[in-house]
Amino acid sequence: MQNEPNLSPPLSQGDVHASGDRTAPHRGRHERAPGHVPSDHGPPPHRPDRTPPGSNPTAHEEGPFAEFGLPGSPGTDAFWAAARTPMSVPDGDGGWRTLFLWRGSEAGIGFESWSPPVPLRRWADTDCWHAEVRMPARLRVTYRILAGDAAHADPYNPVGAGADRSVAATPDAPAQPHWPVLGPDDVLPLPSARLRWNSARLGGRRTVRLHPAGGGGPVVLLLDGDDWLYLHPAMAAFDSAVAGGAMPPVTLVFVPAKDRAAEFGCRPELWEAVRDELLPLVAESGVTAEPDRLVVAGQSLGGLSALYAALAFPDLVSRVALQSASFWWAPGAMDLADPLGGPVGGAVAARLRRGADLSGLRCAFDVGEHETRMLPHCELAEALTEQAGATVRVSRSPSGHDRAGWRHALLRDVAWALA
């Protein structure tokens, strides 16, 4: 994500193993969902090519990738006609070996935060490039094929995230109800209602789109709104959740960011602008909305900003849904060689320790199971928020620092915030 530090774990020869489900509903102010936090290991990027140089791939009668359900010789028309990736098989240690393919010239795989780039290796002298990537249990991750200076969606994967990204999931990753499967060539529908927000406090003009899911209701501010409009089909997902009875009707407000690092730090300007400029525009728009039950949903730096708003503007923000909030943040942290290496919990933890009454706050925290360096920061912020009197829900998603893995938590936790 733009303006975020590199959250990829360091490479090691160990695997990340994650088990258990930390998404059980919250049943009381101090109850925390059970689960297992994985150990601090990063995934090795890929397995070595099993074909020595000069070998004859046609010597394998069933084909070298038959265990992945792909018979035949790599590079043939029949092979490419049957190609579907990524495909996974158990690795014997509780995780998975996952096959990725690319047809053409030299390329690699760029994962979103979970792993450093992985090179693809050519099969003999064919046009088949491949990698077997070791993945932990319970993982959903966004990736791109990087060829030269261009990024591409995986042409053999029907699950896309925008025009140049795809989504991989291990077979044991939980389903994401309500999120439609869209390929890279599909055009996401956009809300018809939009506002021109000329912000005196933030500077510049931005387009804010509104969508009354189920006819409209409490306002849900989706920070990083453009990502939820153009990469992940939040409008369709919320419509489905409302229609299926998983949440009440809501009015979605997709709030774009011009400079995430500047706007989502612990500064008051954004929330003064939301209170004094944006919400009055929403009220005048003619779209049904209930701003008195406002929910703020934010991820990463957006999640940091949402909890800051609950601390600094309690009369405005009393319901928040956070995914992988950047609680490592403190003034100047982003300029450091290791932004996550500072005091645990960053500026938010320091403020909470000084004392706060959050008895009016409902706050849902979620973070990826595989975000090993984020977990200490998030765990401290969760504990201090609960100690300050907030009603807290804690869960872990099967992902790294990646919107593809947070999607189910977004719907579930917005619904919980409105309960």
Coordinates of N, CA, C and O in Angstrom, one line a residue, residues 60-187:
H60 N 8.8 -37.6 -18.2 CA 7.7 -37.8 -17.1 C 6.4 -38.1 -17.9 O 5.8 -37.2 -18.5
E61 N 6.0 -39.3 -17.9 CA 4.8 -39.6 -18.6 C 3.6 -38.8 -18.3 O 2.8 -38.4 -19.1
E62 N 3.4 -38.6 -17.0 CA 2.2 -37.8 -16.5 C 2.4 -36.3 -16.5 O 1.5 -35.6 -16.3
G63 N 3.6 -35.9 -16.7 CA 4.0 -34.5 -16.6 C 4.5 -34.2 -15.3 O 4.2 -34.8 -14.3
P64 N 5.4 -33.2 -15.2 CA 6.1 -32.9 -14.0 C 5.2 -32.2 -13.0 O 5.6 -32.1 -11.8
F65 N 4.1 -31.6 -13.4 CA 3.2 -31.0 -12.5 C 1.9 -31.7 -12.3 O 0.8 -31.2 -11.9
A66 N 1.9 -33.1 -12.5 CA 0.7 -33.9 -12.4 C 0.2 -33.9 -10.9 O -1.0 -33.9 -10.7
E67 N 1.1 -33.7 -9.9 CA 0.6 -33.7 -8.6 C -0.3 -32.5 -8.3 O -1.1 -32.4 -7.4
F68 N -0.2 -31.4 -9.2 CA -1.0 -30.2 -9.0 C -2.2 -30.3 -9.9 O -2.9 -29.3 -10.1
G69 N -2.4 -31.5 -10.6 CA -3.6 -31.6 -11.4 C -3.3 -31.2 -12.9 O -4.3 -30.9 -13.6
L70 N -2.1 -31.0 -13.2 CA -1.7 -30.5 -14.6 C -0.9 -31.6 -15.3 O 0.3 -31.6 -15.3
P71 N -1.5 -32.5 -16.0 CA -0.8 -33.5 -16.7 C -0.2 -32.9 -18.0 O -0.6 -31.9 -18.5
G72 N 0.7 -33.7 -18.6 CA 1.2 -33.2 -19.9 C 2.5 -32.5 -19.8 O 3.0 -32.2 -18.7
S73 N 3.1 -32.2 -20.9 CA 4.4 -31.6 -21.0 C 4.3 -30.1 -20.9 O 3.6 -29.5 -21.7
P74 N 5.0 -29.4 -20.1 CA 5.0 -27.9 -20.0 C 5.4 -27.3 -21.4 O 6.3 -27.8 -22.1
G75 N 4.7 -26.3 -21.7 CA 4.9 -25.6 -22.9 C 4.1 -26.0 -24.1 O 4.1 -25.3 -25.1
T76 N 3.4 -27.2 -24.1 CA 2.6 -27.6 -25.2 C 1.3 -26.9 -25.1 O 0.8 -26.4 -24.1
D77 N 0.6 -26.9 -26.3 CA -0.7 -26.2 -26.3 C -1.7 -26.9 -25.4 O -2.5 -26.3 -24.7
A78 N -1.6 -28.3 -25.3 CA -2.5 -29.0 -24.4 C -2.3 -28.6 -22.9 O -3.2 -28.5 -22.1
F79 N -1.0 -28.4 -22.6 CA -0.7 -28.1 -21.2 C -1.3 -26.7 -20.9 O -1.9 -26.5 -19.9
W80 N -1.1 -25.7 -21.8 CA -1.6 -24.4 -21.5 C -3.1 -24.4 -21.5 O -3.7 -23.6 -20.8
A81 N -3.7 -25.2 -22.3 CA -5.2 -25.2 -22.3 C -5.8 -25.7 -21.0 O -6.9 -25.3 -20.6
A82 N -5.0 -26.5 -20.3 CA -5.5 -27.1 -19.0 C -4.9 -26.3 -17.8 O -5.4 -26.5 -16.7
A83 N -4.1 -25.3 -18.0 CA -3.4 -24.6 -16.9 C -4.4 -23.8 -16.1 O -5.2 -23.0 -16.6
R84 N -4.4 -24.0 -14.8 CA -5.1 -23.2 -13.8 C -4.2 -23.1 -12.6 O -3.8 -24.0 -12.0
T85 N -3.9 -21.9 -12.3 CA -3.1 -21.6 -11.1 C -3.6 -20.4 -10.3 O -4.4 -19.7 -10.9
P86 N -3.2 -20.3 -9.1 CA -2.3 -21.1 -8.3 C -3.0 -22.4 -7.9 O -4.3 -22.4 -7.7
M87 N -2.3 -23.5 -7.7 CA -2.8 -24.8 -7.2 C -1.9 -25.2 -6.1 O -0.6 -25.1 -6.2
S88 N -2.4 -25.8 -5.1 CA -1.7 -26.2 -3.9 C -1.8 -27.6 -3.5 O -2.9 -28.3 -3.8
V89 N -0.7 -28.2 -3.0 CA -0.7 -29.5 -2.4 C -0.1 -29.4 -1.0 O 0.7 -28.5 -0.8
P90 N -0.5 -30.3 -0.1 CA 0.1 -30.2 1.3 C 1.6 -30.4 1.2 O 2.2 -31.2 0.4
D91 N 2.4 -29.7 2.1 CA 3.8 -29.8 2.1 C 4.3 -30.7 3.2 O 5.6 -30.9 3.3
G92 N 3.4 -31.3 3.9 CA 3.8 -32.3 4.9 C 4.1 -31.7 6.3 O 4.3 -32.4 7.3
D93 N 4.2 -30.3 6.4 CA 4.4 -29.7 7.6 C 3.3 -28.8 8.1 O 3.5 -27.9 8.9
G94 N 2.1 -29.1 7.6 CA 0.9 -28.3 7.9 C 0.7 -27.1 7.0 O -0.4 -26.5 7.1
G95 N 1.6 -26.8 6.1 CA 1.4 -25.8 5.1 C 1.1 -26.3 3.7 O 0.7 -27.5 3.5
W96 N 1.5 -25.6 2.7 CA 1.2 -25.9 1.3 C 2.3 -25.5 0.4 O 3.1 -24.6 0.6
R97 N 2.5 -26.3 -0.7 CA 3.3 -26.0 -1.8 C 2.3 -25.5 -2.9 O 1.4 -26.3 -3.3
T98 N 2.6 -24.3 -3.4 CA 1.6 -23.7 -4.3 C 2.3 -23.4 -5.6 O 3.4 -22.8 -5.6
L99 N 1.8 -23.9 -6.7 CA 2.3 -23.7 -8.1 C 1.8 -22.5 -8.7 O 0.6 -22.2 -8.8
F100 N 2.7 -21.7 -9.3 CA 2.4 -20.5 -10.1 C 3.0 -20.7 -11.5 O 4.1 -21.2 -11.6
L101 N 2.3 -20.3 -12.5 CA 2.8 -20.5 -13.9 C 2.7 -19.1 -14.7 O 1.9 -18.3 -14.4
W102 N 3.6 -19.0 -15.6 CA 3.6 -17.8 -16.5 C 4.1 -18.3 -17.9 O 5.0 -19.0 -18.0
R103 N 3.4 -17.8 -18.9 CA 3.7 -18.2 -20.3 C 4.4 -17.0 -21.0 O 3.7 -15.9 -21.1
G104 N 5.6 -17.1 -21.4 CA 6.2 -16.0 -22.1 C 7.7 -15.9 -21.7 O 8.4 -16.9 -21.8
S105 N 8.1 -14.7 -21.3 CA 9.5 -14.4 -21.1 C 9.8 -14.3 -19.6 O 8.8 -14.5 -18.8
E106 N 11.0 -14.1 -19.2 CA 11.4 -14.1 -17.8 C 10.5 -13.1 -16.9 O 10.2 -12.0 -17.4
A107 N 10.1 -13.6 -15.8 CA 9.2 -12.9 -14.9 C 9.4 -13.3 -13.5 O 10.1 -14.3 -13.2
G108 N 8.7 -12.7 -12.6 CA 8.7 -13.0 -11.1 C 7.3 -12.7 -10.6 O 6.4 -12.2 -11.2
I109 N 7.2 -13.1 -9.3 CA 5.9 -12.9 -8.6 C 6.1 -11.8 -7.5 O 7.0 -12.0 -6.7
G110 N 5.3 -10.8 -7.5 CA 5.4 -9.8 -6.5 C 4.2 -9.9 -5.5 O 3.0 -9.8 -5.9
F111 N 4.4 -10.3 -4.3 CA 3.4 -10.5 -3.3 C 3.2 -9.2 -2.5 O 4.1 -8.4 -2.3
E112 N 1.9 -9.0 -2.1 CA 1.6 -7.8 -1.3 C 2.0 -8.1 0.2 O 1.3 -8.7 0.9
S113 N 3.2 -7.6 0.6 CA 3.7 -7.6 1.9 C 4.1 -9.0 2.5 O 5.0 -9.1 3.2
W114 N 3.4 -10.0 2.1 CA 3.6 -11.3 2.8 C 5.0 -11.9 2.5 O 5.6 -12.5 3.4
S115 N 5.5 -11.7 1.4 CA 6.8 -12.3 1.0 C 7.6 -11.3 0.1 O 7.0 -10.6 -0.7
P116 N 8.9 -11.3 0.1 CA 9.7 -10.7 -1.0 C 9.3 -11.3 -2.3 O 8.8 -12.3 -2.4
P117 N 9.7 -10.6 -3.4 CA 9.5 -11.1 -4.7 C 10.1 -12.5 -4.9 O 11.1 -12.9 -4.4
V118 N 9.4 -13.3 -5.7 CA 9.8 -14.7 -6.0 C 10.1 -14.8 -7.5 O 9.3 -14.5 -8.3
P119 N 11.3 -15.3 -7.9 CA 11.6 -15.4 -9.3 C 10.9 -16.7 -9.9 O 10.7 -17.7 -9.2
L120 N 10.4 -16.6 -11.1 CA 9.9 -17.7 -11.8 C 11.1 -18.3 -12.6 O 12.0 -17.6 -13.1
R121 N 11.1 -19.7 -12.7 CA 12.2 -20.4 -13.4 C 11.6 -21.0 -14.7 O 10.5 -21.6 -14.7
R122 N 12.4 -21.0 -15.7 CA 12.0 -21.5 -17.0 C 12.1 -23.1 -17.0 O 13.1 -23.6 -16.4
W123 N 11.1 -23.7 -17.6 CA 11.1 -25.2 -17.7 C 11.9 -25.5 -19.0 O 11.4 -25.3 -20.1
A124 N 13.1 -26.1 -18.9 CA 13.9 -26.5 -20.0 C 13.9 -25.3 -21.0 O 14.2 -24.2 -20.6
D125 N 13.7 -25.6 -22.3 CA 13.7 -24.5 -23.3 C 12.3 -24.1 -23.8 O 12.2 -23.6 -24.9
T126 N 11.3 -24.3 -22.9 CA 9.9 -24.0 -23.3 C 9.6 -22.5 -22.9 O 10.4 -21.8 -22.4
D127 N 8.3 -22.1 -23.2 CA 7.9 -20.8 -22.8 C 7.2 -20.9 -21.4 O 6.5 -19.9 -21.0
C128 N 7.4 -22.0 -20.7 CA 6.8 -22.2 -19.4 C 7.7 -21.7 -18.3 O 8.9 -22.2 -18.1
W129 N 7.3 -20.7 -17.5 CA 8.0 -20.3 -16.3 C 7.2 -20.6 -15.1 O 5.9 -20.5 -15.1
H130 N 7.8 -21.1 -14.0 CA 7.1 -21.6 -12.9 C 7.8 -21.4 -11.6 O 9.0 -21.1 -11.6
A131 N 7.0 -21.5 -10.5 CA 7.6 -21.4 -9.2 C 6.7 -22.2 -8.3 O 5.5 -22.2 -8.4
E132 N 7.3 -23.0 -7.3 CA 6.6 -23.6 -6.3 C 6.8 -22.8 -5.0 O 8.0 -22.8 -4.5
V133 N 5.8 -22.2 -4.5 CA 6.0 -21.3 -3.3 C 5.4 -22.0 -2.1 O 4.3 -22.5 -2.1
R134 N 6.2 -22.0 -1.0 CA 5.8 -22.6 0.2 C 4.9 -21.6 1.0 O 5.4 -20.5 1.3
M135 N 3.7 -21.9 1.3 CA 2.8 -21.1 1.9 C 2.3 -21.7 3.3 O 2.2 -22.9 3.4
P136 N 2.1 -20.8 4.3 CA 1.6 -21.4 5.5 C 0.2 -21.8 5.5 O -0.5 -21.4 4.5
A137 N -0.3 -22.5 6.5 CA -1.7 -22.7 6.6 C -2.5 -21.4 6.6 O -2.0 -20.4 7.2
R138 N -3.7 -21.4 6.1 CA -4.6 -20.2 6.2 C -3.9 -18.9 5.7 O -3.5 -18.1 6.5
L139 N -3.9 -18.8 4.4 CA -3.3 -17.6 3.8 C -4.2 -17.2 2.6 O -4.5 -18.0 1.8
R140 N -4.5 -15.9 2.6 CA -5.0 -15.3 1.3 C -4.2 -14.1 1.0 O -3.9 -13.2 1.9
V141 N -3.7 -14.0 -0.2 CA -2.7 -13.0 -0.5 C -2.9 -12.4 -1.9 O -3.3 -13.1 -2.9
T142 N -2.6 -11.1 -2.1 CA -2.6 -10.5 -3.4 C -1.3 -10.6 -4.0 O -0.2 -10.5 -3.3
Y143 N -1.2 -10.8 -5.3 CA 0.1 -10.9 -6.0 C -0.1 -10.4 -7.5 O -1.2 -10.2 -8.0
R144 N 1.1 -10.1 -8.1 CA 1.2 -9.7 -9.5 C 2.3 -10.4 -10.1 O 3.3 -10.8 -9.5
I145 N 2.2 -10.6 -11.4 CA 3.3 -11.1 -12.2 C 4.1 -9.9 -12.8 O 3.5 -9.1 -13.4
L146 N 5.4 -9.9 -12.4 CA 6.2 -8.8 -12.8 C 7.1 -9.2 -14.0 O 8.0 -10.1 -13.8
A147 N 6.9 -8.7 -15.1 CA 7.6 -9.0 -16.3 C 8.2 -7.7 -16.9 O 7.4 -6.9 -17.4
G148 N 9.5 -7.6 -16.9 CA 10.1 -6.3 -17.3 C 9.7 -5.2 -16.4 O 9.7 -5.3 -15.2
D149 N 9.2 -4.1 -17.0 CA 8.7 -3.0 -16.3 C 7.2 -3.0 -16.1 O 6.6 -2.0 -15.5
A150 N 6.5 -4.1 -16.4 CA 5.1 -4.2 -16.4 C 4.6 -5.1 -15.3 O 5.3 -6.1 -14.9
A151 N 3.4 -4.9 -14.8 CA 2.8 -5.8 -13.8 C 1.5 -6.3 -14.4 O 0.8 -5.6 -15.1
H152 N 1.3 -7.6 -14.2 CA 0.1 -8.3 -14.8 C -0.6 -9.1 -13.8 O -0.1 -9.6 -12.9
A153 N -1.9 -9.2 -14.0 CA -2.7 -10.2 -13.3 C -2.3 -11.6 -13.8 O -1.8 -11.7 -14.9
D154 N -2.5 -12.6 -13.0 CA -2.2 -14.0 -13.4 C -3.3 -14.4 -14.4 O -4.5 -14.5 -14.1
P155 N -2.9 -14.7 -15.7 CA -3.9 -15.0 -16.7 C -4.6 -16.4 -16.4 O -5.6 -16.7 -17.0
Y156 N -4.0 -17.2 -15.5 CA -4.6 -18.5 -15.2 C -5.4 -18.5 -13.9 O -5.8 -19.6 -13.5
N157 N -5.6 -17.4 -13.3 CA -6.3 -17.2 -12.1 C -7.5 -16.4 -12.3 O -7.4 -15.2 -12.7
P158 N -8.7 -16.9 -12.1 CA -10.0 -16.2 -12.3 C -10.3 -15.1 -11.2 O -11.2 -14.3 -11.4
V159 N -9.5 -15.1 -10.1 CA -9.8 -14.2 -9.0 C -8.9 -13.0 -9.1 O -7.7 -13.1 -8.9
G160 N -9.4 -11.9 -9.4 CA -8.6 -10.7 -9.6 C -8.9 -9.7 -8.5 O -9.8 -9.8 -7.7
A161 N -8.0 -8.6 -8.5 CA -8.2 -7.5 -7.6 C -7.7 -6.3 -8.4 O -6.5 -5.9 -8.4
G162 N -8.6 -5.7 -9.3 CA -8.2 -4.7 -10.2 C -7.6 -5.3 -11.5 O -7.5 -6.5 -11.6
A163 N -7.0 -4.4 -12.3 CA -6.6 -4.9 -13.6 C -5.3 -5.6 -13.6 O -5.0 -6.4 -14.6
D164 N -4.4 -5.4 -12.6 CA -3.1 -6.0 -12.7 C -2.7 -6.8 -11.4 O -1.6 -7.0 -11.1
R165 N -3.8 -7.3 -10.7 CA -3.5 -8.1 -9.5 C -4.4 -9.3 -9.5 O -5.5 -9.3 -10.0
S166 N -4.0 -10.3 -8.8 CA -4.7 -11.5 -8.6 C -4.7 -11.9 -7.1 O -3.9 -11.3 -6.4
V167 N -5.6 -12.8 -6.7 CA -5.7 -13.2 -5.3 C -5.5 -14.7 -5.2 O -6.2 -15.5 -5.9
A168 N -4.5 -15.2 -4.4 CA -4.3 -16.6 -4.2 C -4.8 -16.9 -2.8 O -4.7 -16.1 -1.8
A169 N -5.4 -18.1 -2.6 CA -5.8 -18.6 -1.3 C -5.4 -20.0 -1.1 O -5.6 -20.8 -2.0
T170 N -4.9 -20.4 0.0 CA -4.6 -21.8 0.3 C -5.9 -22.5 0.5 O -7.0 -21.9 0.8
P171 N -6.0 -23.8 0.3 CA -7.2 -24.6 0.3 C -7.9 -24.5 1.7 O -9.2 -24.6 1.8
D172 N -7.2 -24.2 2.8 CA -7.8 -24.1 4.1 C -8.2 -22.7 4.5 O -8.6 -22.5 5.6
A173 N -8.0 -21.7 3.6 CA -8.4 -20.4 3.9 C -9.9 -20.3 4.0 O -10.6 -20.8 3.1
P174 N -10.4 -19.7 5.0 CA -11.9 -19.6 5.2 C -12.5 -18.8 4.0 O -11.9 -17.9 3.4
A175 N -13.7 -19.1 3.7 CA -14.4 -18.5 2.6 C -14.7 -17.0 3.0 O -14.7 -16.7 4.2
Q176 N -15.0 -16.2 2.0 CA -15.3 -14.8 2.2 C -16.7 -14.5 1.7 O -16.9 -14.1 0.5
P177 N -17.8 -14.9 2.5 CA -19.1 -14.7 2.0 C -19.4 -13.2 1.5 O -18.8 -12.3 2.1
H178 N -20.2 -13.1 0.5 CA -20.7 -11.8 0.0 C -19.7 -11.1 -1.0 O -20.1 -10.2 -1.7
W179 N -18.4 -11.5 -1.0 CA -17.5 -10.9 -1.9 C -17.5 -11.6 -3.3 O -17.1 -12.8 -3.4
P180 N -18.0 -10.9 -4.3 CA -18.1 -11.6 -5.6 C -16.7 -11.9 -6.2 O -15.7 -11.2 -5.9
V181 N -16.6 -12.9 -7.0 CA -15.3 -13.2 -7.7 C -15.3 -12.5 -9.0 O -16.2 -12.6 -9.9
L182 N -14.3 -11.6 -9.1 CA -14.2 -10.7 -10.3 C -12.8 -10.9 -10.9 O -11.8 -10.9 -10.2
G183 N -12.7 -11.1 -12.2 CA -11.5 -11.2 -12.9 C -10.9 -9.9 -13.2 O -11.5 -8.8 -13.1
P184 N -9.6 -9.9 -13.7 CA -9.0 -8.6 -14.0 C -9.6 -7.8 -15.1 O -9.4 -6.6 -15.2
D185 N -10.4 -8.4 -16.0 CA -11.0 -7.7 -17.1 C -12.4 -7.2 -16.7 O -13.1 -6.5 -17.5
D186 N -12.9 -7.6 -15.5 CA -14.2 -7.2 -15.1 C -14.2 -5.7 -14.6 O -13.2 -5.3 -14.0
V187 N -15.2 -4.9 -14.9 CA -15.3 -3.6 -14.5 C -16.2 -3.5 -13.3 O -17.3 -3.9 -13.3

